[in-house]
Amino acid sequence: MARFIFITGGVVSSLGKGLASAALGALLQSRGFSVRLRKLDPYLNVDPGTMSPFEHGEVFVTDDGAETDLDLGHYERFTGVAARKTDSVSSGRIYSNVLEKERRGDYLGKTIQVIPHVTNEIKDFIRIGEDEVDFMLCEIGGTVGDIEGLPFFEAIRQFSQEKPRGQCLFMHLTLLPFIKASGELKTKPTQHSVKELRSIGLAPDILVCRSEGPIPQKEREKLALFCNVRPEAVIAAQDLKSIYEAPLAYHGEGLDQAVLDAFQISPAPRPELSRWEDVADRIENPEGEVKVAIVGKYTQLEDAYKSIAEALTHGGLANRVKVKIEWVDAEIFDHEDAAPYLEGYDAILVPGGFGERGTEGKIKAAQFAREHKVPYLGICLGMQMAVIEAARNVAGLTTAGSEEFDHEAGKKRFEPVVYHLKEWVQGNYKVKRSTEDDKGGTMRLGAYDAVLKEGSRVAEVYGALNIEERHRHRYEVDIKYRDQLEACGLAFSGMSPDGRLPEIVEWKDHPWFIGVQFHPELKSKPFDPHPLFKGFVRAAKEASRLV
Ligand code: GLN
């Protein structure tokens, strides 16, 4: 049966709890243990699918089609363990389950209360698949003291009481602010945060303290004394050059050892860290730099394209170059010449997106890349824009567009080269959707197979003809334009297995121009970069004449 590690945060948000959890998962793996990471989020949205990327950052999609928090992306990138629907839950989902059961009469007329009904629902969620792994790491979103978070904290308290002694561990992340004027690292906020935690019945076993510099012995002892943890369980988390240095840094600080000690696992299996040492070496010693433009809509918040930025970094690691990302707001050149904004980049990436805003700019970016032979990677909407560009400017379908924008505007302005998909095949099932469906969870979501054309660039990039990638979209390129577009040189080089849905397009007469209907960035890892990102950065490197 799994041992459970609960990760909570205090003092301020955005301390890197997700990263610390992911890095700890990687370290436990390096010692031969199997792990699964989970996120419990206090917000009331049922899932992040309908939350604005401006506010919440990217929506991370799992193979089994769940729209989850971006922290699950970190978990996957660090551990390589594919996240599942059952690895992410919000208060909204928990309450919605409880209310559904109440309506069904499952509670036999009882009064429904936070304790025990909501907390039981949370505990049931935590327990899913507990026999499958050695360690289950559960991160609680938000900060201790938040009103919404209370049922989660109460649930993990009860949970640890129900398990045999020594099977649960609490790790708490806090901030040690540095006061420049007095040259001191302050421990008081951490003391308060732990006090808050203890007032609700939780005593941390390990304290992870974010700080700008190292924690002097004196402060370490003070924290241990006032927060009731062992001095060696006070772990410093200093700012790092790259997130991928976190596993080695935490190992150096003794985090994995402290965890094994707390569980009394002895002798501790030796860690095998060569995977992370290799990644660190590639980060430290790049042989050059390439400049990539991401032409998107949500460019003010980098988290909106988190996985893409990470996958580009991985592509850089594979090619031993640093990838410098510049965010270009597509809307700026909706109505003007894009060239002045796009010159000077070694490659252009147009990411996924929703809605019409900025799409004329994205179409221009695809045109610029095609005409100037700049490497181009179009992801989801970025692929659809490349197809519309080809239809308008090469195939002569001057009014080509996407039904998505007509729906939005409530009029018919475009020839729907990209149309609203209402029926498709998933495994042995037919999935149906209507235009009037709810916005949440109505897309083609999760892993689908694609078949690649022999001899195409993508087949070479993947080194395979059958692939599986994750999707998240409502609209689809219409197969009926295929012959016309292929005759112009835009090859449909990847299709759904039934041959109905275009998955990949590429320009034949171009050094590297690929559009994909899926999200390859979700499956890339630093130690196993995704082939499309590896190939794309390689093309950027060639374009920058580094090769
Ligand atoms: N808005 C487009 C669609 O729904 C693209 C979605 C995306 O880029 N993820 O098909």
Coordinates of C-alpha atoms and ligand atoms in Angstrom, one line a residue:
M1 CA 0.0 0.0 0.0
A2 CA 1.2 3.5 -0.8
R3 CA 2.7 5.9 1.6
F4 CA 1.2 9.3 1.4
I5 CA 3.0 12.7 1.3
F6 CA 0.8 15.8 1.6
I7 CA 2.2 19.0 0.4
T8 CA 0.8 22.3 1.7
G9 CA 1.8 25.9 1.3
G10 CA 1.9 28.9 3.6
V11 CA 2.8 32.6 3.9
V12 CA 2.3 33.5 0.3
S13 CA 1.1 31.7 -2.9
S14 CA 3.3 30.9 -5.9
L15 CA 6.2 29.5 -3.9
G16 CA 6.7 26.6 -6.3
K17 CA 4.8 23.9 -4.4
G18 CA 4.0 22.1 -7.6
L19 CA 7.6 22.1 -8.6
A20 CA 8.8 20.9 -5.2
S21 CA 6.2 18.1 -5.3
A22 CA 7.3 17.1 -8.8
A23 CA 11.0 17.3 -7.9
L24 CA 10.4 15.1 -4.8
G25 CA 8.5 12.6 -7.0
A26 CA 11.5 12.5 -9.4
L27 CA 13.9 12.0 -6.4
L28 CA 11.8 9.1 -5.0
Q29 CA 11.9 7.5 -8.5
S30 CA 15.6 7.9 -8.6
R31 CA 15.7 5.7 -5.6
G32 CA 13.7 3.0 -7.3
F33 CA 10.2 3.8 -5.9
S34 CA 7.1 4.2 -8.0
V35 CA 5.1 7.4 -7.5
R36 CA 1.9 9.2 -8.5
L37 CA 1.3 12.9 -8.0
R38 CA -2.1 14.5 -7.3
K39 CA -3.5 18.0 -7.1
L40 CA -6.4 19.0 -4.9
D41 CA -7.5 22.5 -5.7
P42 CA -9.8 24.6 -3.5
Y43 CA -11.4 26.7 -6.2
L44 CA -15.1 26.2 -7.0
N45 CA -14.8 25.7 -10.7
V46 CA -15.6 22.1 -11.5
D47 CA -12.5 21.9 -13.7
P48 CA -10.1 24.5 -15.1
G49 CA -11.5 23.8 -18.7
T50 CA -13.6 27.0 -18.7
M51 CA -11.2 29.2 -16.7
S52 CA -9.5 32.0 -18.6
P53 CA -5.9 31.3 -19.5
F54 CA -5.2 34.9 -18.6
E55 CA -6.2 34.1 -15.0
H56 CA -5.3 30.5 -14.5
G57 CA -2.6 29.7 -17.0
E58 CA -2.7 26.8 -19.3
V59 CA -5.2 23.9 -19.1
F60 CA -3.3 20.7 -19.0
V61 CA -5.0 17.8 -20.8
T62 CA -4.4 14.2 -19.8
D63 CA -4.5 11.1 -22.0
D64 CA -7.9 10.1 -20.6
G65 CA -9.3 13.5 -21.6
A66 CA -9.4 15.5 -18.3
E67 CA -8.8 19.3 -18.4
T68 CA -6.6 19.9 -15.4
D69 CA -4.4 22.3 -13.6
L70 CA -1.0 23.1 -15.1
D71 CA 0.8 21.7 -12.1
L72 CA 0.0 18.2 -13.5
G73 CA 2.2 19.2 -16.4
H74 CA 5.1 19.7 -14.0
Y75 CA 4.4 16.3 -12.4
E76 CA 4.5 14.6 -15.8
R77 CA 7.6 16.5 -17.0
F78 CA 9.5 15.5 -13.9
T79 CA 8.4 12.0 -13.4
G80 CA 7.3 10.8 -16.9
V81 CA 4.2 9.3 -15.2
A82 CA 1.2 10.1 -17.4
A83 CA -1.4 11.9 -15.3
R84 CA -5.0 10.7 -15.2
K85 CA -8.4 12.2 -14.7
T86 CA -8.2 11.0 -11.1
D87 CA -5.1 13.0 -10.4
S88 CA -6.8 16.4 -10.2
V89 CA -9.8 17.5 -8.3
S90 CA -11.3 20.9 -7.2
S91 CA -13.7 21.8 -4.5
G92 CA -16.2 22.4 -7.3
R93 CA -16.0 18.8 -8.4
I94 CA -16.1 17.5 -4.9
Y95 CA -19.2 19.5 -4.1
S96 CA -20.8 18.7 -7.4
N97 CA -20.3 14.9 -6.7
V98 CA -21.7 15.3 -3.2
L99 CA -24.8 17.2 -4.4
E100 CA -25.4 14.7 -7.2
K101 CA -25.3 11.9 -4.6
E102 CA -27.7 13.8 -2.4
R103 CA -30.1 14.3 -5.3
R104 CA -29.9 10.6 -6.1
G105 CA -30.8 9.8 -2.5
D106 CA -27.5 8.1 -1.8
Y107 CA -27.3 9.6 1.7
L108 CA -30.7 8.2 2.7
G109 CA -32.1 11.5 3.8
K110 CA -29.3 12.5 6.1
T111 CA -28.3 16.1 6.6
I112 CA -25.4 16.8 4.3
Q113 CA -22.5 18.5 6.0
V114 CA -18.9 19.4 5.2
I115 CA -17.8 16.9 7.9
P116 CA -18.3 14.0 7.1
H117 CA -19.8 14.1 3.6
V118 CA -17.5 16.5 1.8
T119 CA -14.4 15.3 3.7
N120 CA -15.3 11.7 2.9
E121 CA -15.6 12.5 -0.8
I122 CA -12.1 14.1 -0.6
K123 CA -10.7 11.0 1.2
D124 CA -12.2 8.7 -1.4
F125 CA -10.5 10.7 -4.1
I126 CA -7.1 10.5 -2.4
R127 CA -7.4 6.8 -2.0
I128 CA -8.0 6.0 -5.7
G129 CA -5.3 3.6 -6.9
E130 CA -3.5 3.6 -3.6
D131 CA -2.3 0.0 -4.2
E132 CA -0.6 0.8 -7.4
V133 CA 2.4 2.8 -6.2
D134 CA 4.9 3.1 -3.4
F135 CA 4.3 6.8 -2.9
M136 CA 1.3 9.0 -3.5
L137 CA 2.1 12.7 -3.4
C138 CA -0.9 15.0 -2.9
E139 CA -0.5 18.7 -3.3
I140 CA -3.1 20.9 -1.7
G141 CA -3.6 24.1 -3.8
G142 CA -3.7 27.5 -2.2
T143 CA -2.3 28.6 1.2
V144 CA -3.1 27.4 4.7
G145 CA -5.7 29.7 6.2
D146 CA -7.8 30.1 3.0
I147 CA -11.5 29.5 3.6
E148 CA -11.9 27.3 0.6
G149 CA -9.0 25.1 1.5
L150 CA -10.3 24.1 5.0
P151 CA -12.3 20.9 3.9
F152 CA -9.1 19.6 2.2
F153 CA -6.9 20.2 5.3
E154 CA -9.5 18.6 7.5
A155 CA -9.8 15.6 5.1
I156 CA -6.0 15.0 5.1
R157 CA -6.0 15.2 8.9
Q158 CA -8.7 12.6 9.2
F159 CA -7.0 10.5 6.5
S160 CA -3.7 10.4 8.3
Q161 CA -5.5 9.3 11.5
E162 CA -7.2 6.5 9.7
K163 CA -4.0 5.1 8.2
P164 CA -1.5 3.2 10.4
R165 CA 1.1 5.3 12.1
G166 CA 4.0 6.3 9.9
Q167 CA 2.1 6.0 6.6
C168 CA 1.5 9.7 6.0
L169 CA 3.9 12.6 5.9
F170 CA 3.2 16.4 5.8
M171 CA 5.5 18.7 4.0
H172 CA 4.9 22.4 4.2
L173 CA 6.4 25.0 1.9
T174 CA 6.9 28.6 3.2
L175 CA 8.9 31.7 2.5
L176 CA 11.8 33.1 4.4
P177 CA 11.8 36.8 3.5
F178 CA 15.2 38.6 3.5
I179 CA 15.2 42.0 5.1
K180 CA 17.9 43.9 3.4
A181 CA 18.2 46.8 5.9
S182 CA 19.0 44.4 8.8
G183 CA 20.6 41.7 6.6
E184 CA 18.3 39.1 8.2
L185 CA 16.4 36.1 7.0
K186 CA 13.0 36.2 8.8
T187 CA 11.5 33.0 10.2
K188 CA 8.4 34.6 11.8
P189 CA 6.0 34.2 8.9
T190 CA 7.0 30.5 8.7
Q191 CA 6.4 30.1 12.4
H192 CA 2.9 31.7 12.0
S193 CA 2.1 29.5 9.1
V194 CA 3.0 26.4 11.0
K195 CA 1.0 27.6 13.9
E196 CA -2.0 28.0 11.6
L197 CA -1.5 24.5 10.3
R198 CA -1.2 23.1 13.8
S199 CA -4.4 24.8 14.9
I200 CA -6.2 22.7 12.4
G201 CA -4.5 19.5 13.6
L202 CA -1.7 19.2 11.1
A203 CA 2.0 19.0 12.2
P204 CA 4.5 19.2 9.4
D205 CA 7.3 16.7 9.3
I206 CA 9.3 18.6 6.7
L207 CA 9.6 22.3 6.1
V208 CA 10.7 23.5 2.7
C209 CA 11.7 27.1 2.9
R210 CA 12.0 29.3 -0.2
S211 CA 14.7 31.8 0.3
E212 CA 17.0 33.9 -1.9
G213 CA 20.1 32.6 -0.3
P214 CA 21.2 29.7 1.9
I215 CA 19.7 29.3 5.3
P216 CA 22.3 29.8 8.1
Q217 CA 22.5 27.2 10.8
K218 CA 21.1 29.6 13.4
E219 CA 17.9 30.2 11.5
R220 CA 17.6 26.5 10.7
E221 CA 17.7 25.6 14.4
K222 CA 15.3 28.3 15.2
L223 CA 12.8 27.0 12.6
A224 CA 13.2 23.5 13.9
L225 CA 12.7 24.5 17.5
F226 CA 9.7 26.8 16.9
C227 CA 8.0 24.7 14.2
N228 CA 8.6 21.4 15.9
V229 CA 10.5 19.7 13.1
R230 CA 14.0 18.1 13.1
P231 CA 16.8 20.5 11.9
E232 CA 17.7 18.1 9.1
A233 CA 14.1 18.3 7.9
V234 CA 14.4 22.1 7.3
I235 CA 15.1 22.2 3.6
A236 CA 16.2 25.3 1.8
A237 CA 14.7 26.0 -1.6
Q238 CA 16.8 28.6 -3.2
D239 CA 16.1 30.3 -6.5
L240 CA 17.5 28.3 -9.4
K241 CA 18.6 29.2 -12.9
S242 CA 16.3 26.5 -14.3
I243 CA 13.5 24.5 -12.8
Y244 CA 15.1 21.3 -14.1
E245 CA 17.9 21.8 -11.6
A246 CA 15.4 21.4 -8.8
P247 CA 15.7 17.6 -8.3
L248 CA 19.5 17.9 -7.9
A249 CA 19.2 21.0 -5.7
Y250 CA 16.6 19.4 -3.4
H251 CA 18.7 16.2 -3.3
G252 CA 21.7 18.3 -2.2
E253 CA 19.6 19.8 0.5
G254 CA 18.7 16.3 1.7
L255 CA 15.0 16.4 0.9
D256 CA 14.6 12.8 -0.3
Q257 CA 16.8 11.6 2.6
A258 CA 14.5 13.5 5.1
V259 CA 11.5 11.9 3.6
L260 CA 12.9 8.4 3.8
D261 CA 14.0 9.1 7.4
A262 CA 10.5 10.3 8.3
F263 CA 9.1 7.1 6.9
Q264 CA 11.9 5.1 8.6
I265 CA 12.9 3.5 5.4
S266 CA 16.4 2.2 6.1
P267 CA 18.7 1.4 4.6
A268 CA 17.7 4.0 2.0
P269 CA 18.1 2.8 -1.6
R270 CA 20.9 4.7 -3.4
P271 CA 19.7 7.4 -5.8
E272 CA 20.5 7.1 -9.5
L273 CA 20.5 10.7 -10.7
S274 CA 22.4 10.5 -14.0
R275 CA 19.2 11.5 -16.0
W276 CA 19.1 14.8 -14.0
E277 CA 22.9 15.3 -14.1
D278 CA 22.7 15.1 -17.9
V279 CA 19.9 17.6 -18.1
A280 CA 21.8 20.0 -15.7
D281 CA 24.9 19.7 -17.9
R282 CA 22.9 20.6 -21.0
I283 CA 21.4 23.6 -19.3
E284 CA 24.7 24.8 -18.0
N285 CA 26.7 24.3 -21.2
P286 CA 24.6 25.4 -24.3
E287 CA 26.5 25.7 -27.5
G288 CA 24.5 28.6 -28.7
E289 CA 21.1 30.3 -28.7
V290 CA 18.2 30.4 -31.0
K291 CA 15.4 32.9 -31.0
V292 CA 11.8 31.7 -31.3
A293 CA 8.7 33.9 -31.6
I294 CA 5.5 32.6 -30.1
V295 CA 2.8 34.5 -31.9
G296 CA -0.3 34.2 -29.6
K297 CA -3.1 35.9 -27.8
Y298 CA -2.4 35.3 -24.1
T299 CA 1.1 36.7 -24.2
Q300 CA 0.9 38.8 -21.0
L301 CA 0.8 35.7 -18.9
E302 CA 3.5 33.2 -19.8
D303 CA 1.8 30.5 -17.8
A304 CA -0.9 30.5 -20.5
Y305 CA 1.6 28.6 -22.7
K306 CA 3.5 26.9 -20.0
S307 CA 3.9 23.5 -21.6
I308 CA 4.9 25.0 -25.0
A309 CA 7.7 27.1 -23.3
E310 CA 8.9 24.0 -21.5
A311 CA 8.8 21.8 -24.6
L312 CA 10.8 24.4 -26.5
T313 CA 13.4 24.3 -23.6
H314 CA 13.4 20.5 -24.0
G315 CA 14.0 20.8 -27.7
G316 CA 16.9 23.1 -26.8
L317 CA 18.3 20.6 -24.4
A318 CA 18.2 17.9 -27.2
N319 CA 20.1 20.3 -29.5
R320 CA 22.4 21.8 -26.9
V321 CA 21.1 25.3 -27.5
K322 CA 19.4 27.7 -25.3
V323 CA 16.0 28.7 -26.7
K324 CA 15.2 32.3 -26.2
I325 CA 11.4 32.8 -26.4
E326 CA 9.9 36.1 -27.4
W327 CA 6.2 36.6 -27.0
V328 CA 4.5 38.4 -29.9
D329 CA 0.9 39.5 -29.6
A330 CA -0.8 38.5 -32.8
E331 CA -3.3 41.3 -32.5
I332 CA -0.8 44.0 -33.2
F333 CA -0.5 43.1 -36.8
D334 CA -4.1 42.0 -37.4
H335 CA -4.5 45.0 -39.8
E336 CA -0.9 45.7 -40.8
D337 CA 2.2 44.2 -42.3
A338 CA 3.5 41.5 -40.0
A339 CA 7.1 41.5 -41.4
P340 CA 8.6 44.2 -39.1
Y341 CA 7.4 42.2 -36.1
L342 CA 8.5 38.8 -37.3
E343 CA 11.9 39.5 -38.9
G344 CA 15.0 38.3 -37.0
Y345 CA 13.5 35.1 -35.5
D346 CA 15.0 31.7 -36.2
A347 CA 11.6 30.1 -36.0
I348 CA 7.9 30.9 -35.5
L349 CA 5.4 29.0 -33.3
V350 CA 1.7 29.7 -33.4
P351 CA 0.1 28.0 -30.4
G352 CA -3.4 26.9 -29.6
G353 CA -6.2 29.3 -28.8
F354 CA -9.9 30.1 -28.8
G355 CA -11.9 32.9 -30.4
E356 CA -11.3 35.2 -33.3
R357 CA -9.2 37.9 -31.7
G358 CA -5.7 37.9 -33.1
T359 CA -6.4 35.3 -35.7
E360 CA -5.8 37.5 -38.7
G361 CA -2.3 38.2 -37.2
K362 CA -1.7 34.5 -36.8
I363 CA -2.6 33.9 -40.4
K364 CA -0.1 36.5 -41.4
A365 CA 2.5 34.8 -39.2
A366 CA 1.9 31.5 -41.1
Q367 CA 2.2 33.4 -44.4
F368 CA 5.4 35.1 -43.3
A369 CA 6.9 31.8 -42.3
R370 CA 5.8 30.1 -45.5
E371 CA 7.1 32.8 -47.8
H372 CA 10.3 33.5 -46.0
K373 CA 11.1 29.8 -45.4
V374 CA 11.2 30.3 -41.6
P375 CA 10.7 27.1 -39.6
Y376 CA 7.1 27.1 -38.4
L377 CA 5.2 24.9 -35.9
G378 CA 1.5 25.5 -35.7
I379 CA -0.3 23.9 -32.8
C380 CA -4.0 23.3 -32.9
L381 CA -5.4 26.8 -33.7
G382 CA -1.9 27.4 -35.2
M383 CA -2.4 24.5 -37.6
Q384 CA -5.9 25.7 -38.5
M385 CA -4.5 29.2 -39.2
A386 CA -1.8 27.7 -41.5
V387 CA -4.5 25.8 -43.4
I388 CA -6.6 29.0 -43.8
E389 CA -3.6 30.9 -45.0
A390 CA -2.8 28.2 -47.6
A391 CA -6.5 28.2 -48.7
R392 CA -6.7 32.0 -49.0
N393 CA -3.3 32.8 -50.4
V394 CA -2.2 29.7 -52.4
A395 CA -5.4 27.9 -53.3
G396 CA -7.4 31.0 -54.1
L397 CA -10.2 30.4 -51.7
T398 CA -10.1 34.1 -50.6
T399 CA -12.9 33.9 -48.1
A400 CA -11.5 30.8 -46.3
G401 CA -12.0 30.9 -42.5
S402 CA -13.1 29.0 -39.5
E403 CA -16.7 28.4 -38.4
E404 CA -15.6 29.2 -34.9
F405 CA -15.4 32.9 -35.8
D406 CA -18.7 32.9 -37.6
H407 CA -20.4 31.3 -34.6
E408 CA -18.9 34.0 -32.4
A409 CA -19.9 36.8 -34.7
G410 CA -23.4 35.3 -35.4
K411 CA -23.0 35.7 -39.1
K412 CA -21.7 33.8 -42.1
R413 CA -18.6 35.5 -43.5
F414 CA -16.2 32.6 -44.2
E415 CA -16.0 29.6 -46.3
P416 CA -15.6 27.0 -43.5
V417 CA -12.3 25.4 -44.3
V418 CA -12.2 24.7 -40.6
Y419 CA -15.6 23.5 -39.4
H420 CA -17.4 22.6 -36.2
L421 CA -16.9 18.9 -35.5
K422 CA -20.1 17.3 -34.1
E423 CA -19.4 13.6 -34.4
W424 CA -16.2 11.6 -34.2
V425 CA -14.9 8.1 -33.3
Q426 CA -13.1 7.5 -30.0
G427 CA -11.9 3.9 -29.8
N428 CA -15.1 1.8 -30.5
Y429 CA -17.5 4.6 -29.7
K430 CA -19.1 7.5 -31.7
V431 CA -19.0 10.8 -29.8
K432 CA -21.6 13.4 -30.6
R433 CA -21.8 17.1 -29.7
S434 CA -24.1 19.9 -30.6
T435 CA -23.4 23.6 -30.9
E436 CA -25.7 24.3 -28.0
D437 CA -23.8 22.0 -25.6
D438 CA -22.3 23.5 -22.4
K439 CA -18.9 25.0 -22.8
G440 CA -17.3 22.7 -20.2
G441 CA -15.8 19.4 -21.3
T442 CA -17.5 19.3 -24.8
M443 CA -14.4 19.2 -26.9
R444 CA -12.5 16.4 -28.6
L445 CA -10.3 15.8 -25.6
G446 CA -7.5 13.5 -24.7
A447 CA -5.4 10.9 -26.6
Y448 CA -6.2 9.9 -30.1
D449 CA -4.2 7.9 -32.7
A450 CA -3.0 9.3 -35.9
V451 CA -1.4 7.6 -38.9
L452 CA 1.5 9.3 -40.7
K453 CA 2.2 9.3 -44.4
E454 CA 5.3 7.3 -45.3
G455 CA 8.1 9.5 -46.6
S456 CA 6.6 12.7 -45.1
R457 CA 8.7 15.0 -42.9
V458 CA 6.6 14.2 -39.8
A459 CA 7.2 10.5 -40.4
E460 CA 10.9 11.3 -40.4
V461 CA 10.6 13.5 -37.3
Y462 CA 8.7 10.8 -35.3
G463 CA 10.6 7.9 -36.8
A464 CA 7.3 6.1 -36.7
L465 CA 4.0 5.9 -38.7
N466 CA 1.6 5.4 -35.8
I467 CA 1.4 8.0 -33.1
E468 CA -0.8 9.0 -30.2
E469 CA -1.2 12.6 -29.2
R470 CA -3.5 14.7 -26.9
H471 CA -6.3 16.8 -28.3
R472 CA -8.4 19.7 -27.1
H473 CA -10.5 21.4 -29.7
R474 CA -14.0 21.7 -31.2
Y475 CA -13.1 22.6 -34.8
E476 CA -11.4 20.6 -37.4
V477 CA -9.9 21.1 -40.9
D478 CA -12.5 19.9 -43.5
I479 CA -11.2 17.0 -45.5
K480 CA -13.2 18.1 -48.5
Y481 CA -10.5 20.8 -49.2
R482 CA -7.7 18.2 -49.1
D483 CA -7.2 17.5 -52.8
Q484 CA -7.2 21.2 -53.6
L485 CA -4.7 22.1 -50.9
E486 CA -2.4 19.1 -51.6
A487 CA -2.3 20.1 -55.3
C488 CA -0.8 23.4 -54.0
G489 CA 1.8 21.7 -52.0
L490 CA 0.3 21.5 -48.6
A491 CA 0.5 17.8 -47.7
F492 CA -2.0 16.2 -45.3
S493 CA 0.7 14.0 -43.8
G494 CA -1.1 12.7 -40.7
M495 CA -4.7 11.6 -40.5
S496 CA -7.0 10.0 -37.9
P497 CA -7.1 6.2 -38.4
D498 CA -10.5 6.3 -40.1
G499 CA -9.0 8.8 -42.6
R500 CA -11.6 11.5 -41.8
L501 CA -9.8 14.0 -39.7
P502 CA -6.7 15.8 -40.8
E503 CA -4.2 15.6 -37.9
I504 CA -1.0 17.0 -39.5
V505 CA -0.2 19.3 -42.5
E506 CA 3.2 20.3 -43.9
W507 CA 4.5 22.3 -46.8
K508 CA 6.5 20.1 -49.1
D509 CA 8.6 22.9 -50.5
H510 CA 9.8 24.4 -47.2
P511 CA 12.7 23.6 -44.8
W512 CA 10.4 22.9 -41.9
F513 CA 6.7 23.9 -41.8
I514 CA 4.4 21.6 -39.8
G515 CA 0.9 22.2 -38.4
V516 CA -0.6 19.7 -35.9
Q517 CA -4.2 19.5 -34.7
F518 CA -3.0 18.1 -31.3
H519 CA -0.8 19.4 -28.5
P520 CA 2.6 17.7 -28.6
E521 CA 3.9 20.0 -25.9
L522 CA 1.9 18.1 -23.3
K523 CA 4.0 15.0 -23.7
S524 CA 7.5 16.5 -23.8
K525 CA 10.0 15.9 -21.0
P526 CA 13.4 17.3 -20.3
F527 CA 15.0 13.8 -20.4
D528 CA 12.8 12.8 -23.3
P529 CA 12.1 15.8 -25.6
H530 CA 9.2 15.5 -27.9
P531 CA 10.3 14.7 -31.5
L532 CA 8.4 17.7 -33.0
F533 CA 10.1 20.1 -30.6
K534 CA 13.5 18.4 -31.1
G535 CA 13.0 18.8 -34.9
F536 CA 11.6 22.3 -34.7
V537 CA 14.6 23.6 -32.6
R538 CA 17.0 21.7 -34.8
A539 CA 15.5 23.6 -37.8
A540 CA 15.8 26.9 -35.9
K541 CA 19.4 26.0 -35.2
E542 CA 19.9 25.4 -38.9
A543 CA 18.1 28.7 -39.8
S544 CA 20.4 30.6 -37.4
R545 CA 23.4 29.0 -39.1
L546 CA 24.6 27.5 -35.8
V547 CA 24.9 24.2 -37.6
Ligands
GLN1 N1 -10.3 27.0 -31.1 C1 -9.9 25.9 -31.9 C2 -10.8 24.8 -31.8 O1 -11.6 24.7 -30.9 C3 -8.5 25.5 -31.5 C4 -8.4 25.0 -30.1 C5 -6.9 24.9 -29.6 O2 -6.1 25.6 -30.2 N2 -6.7 24.2 -28.6 O3 -10.8 23.9 -32.6

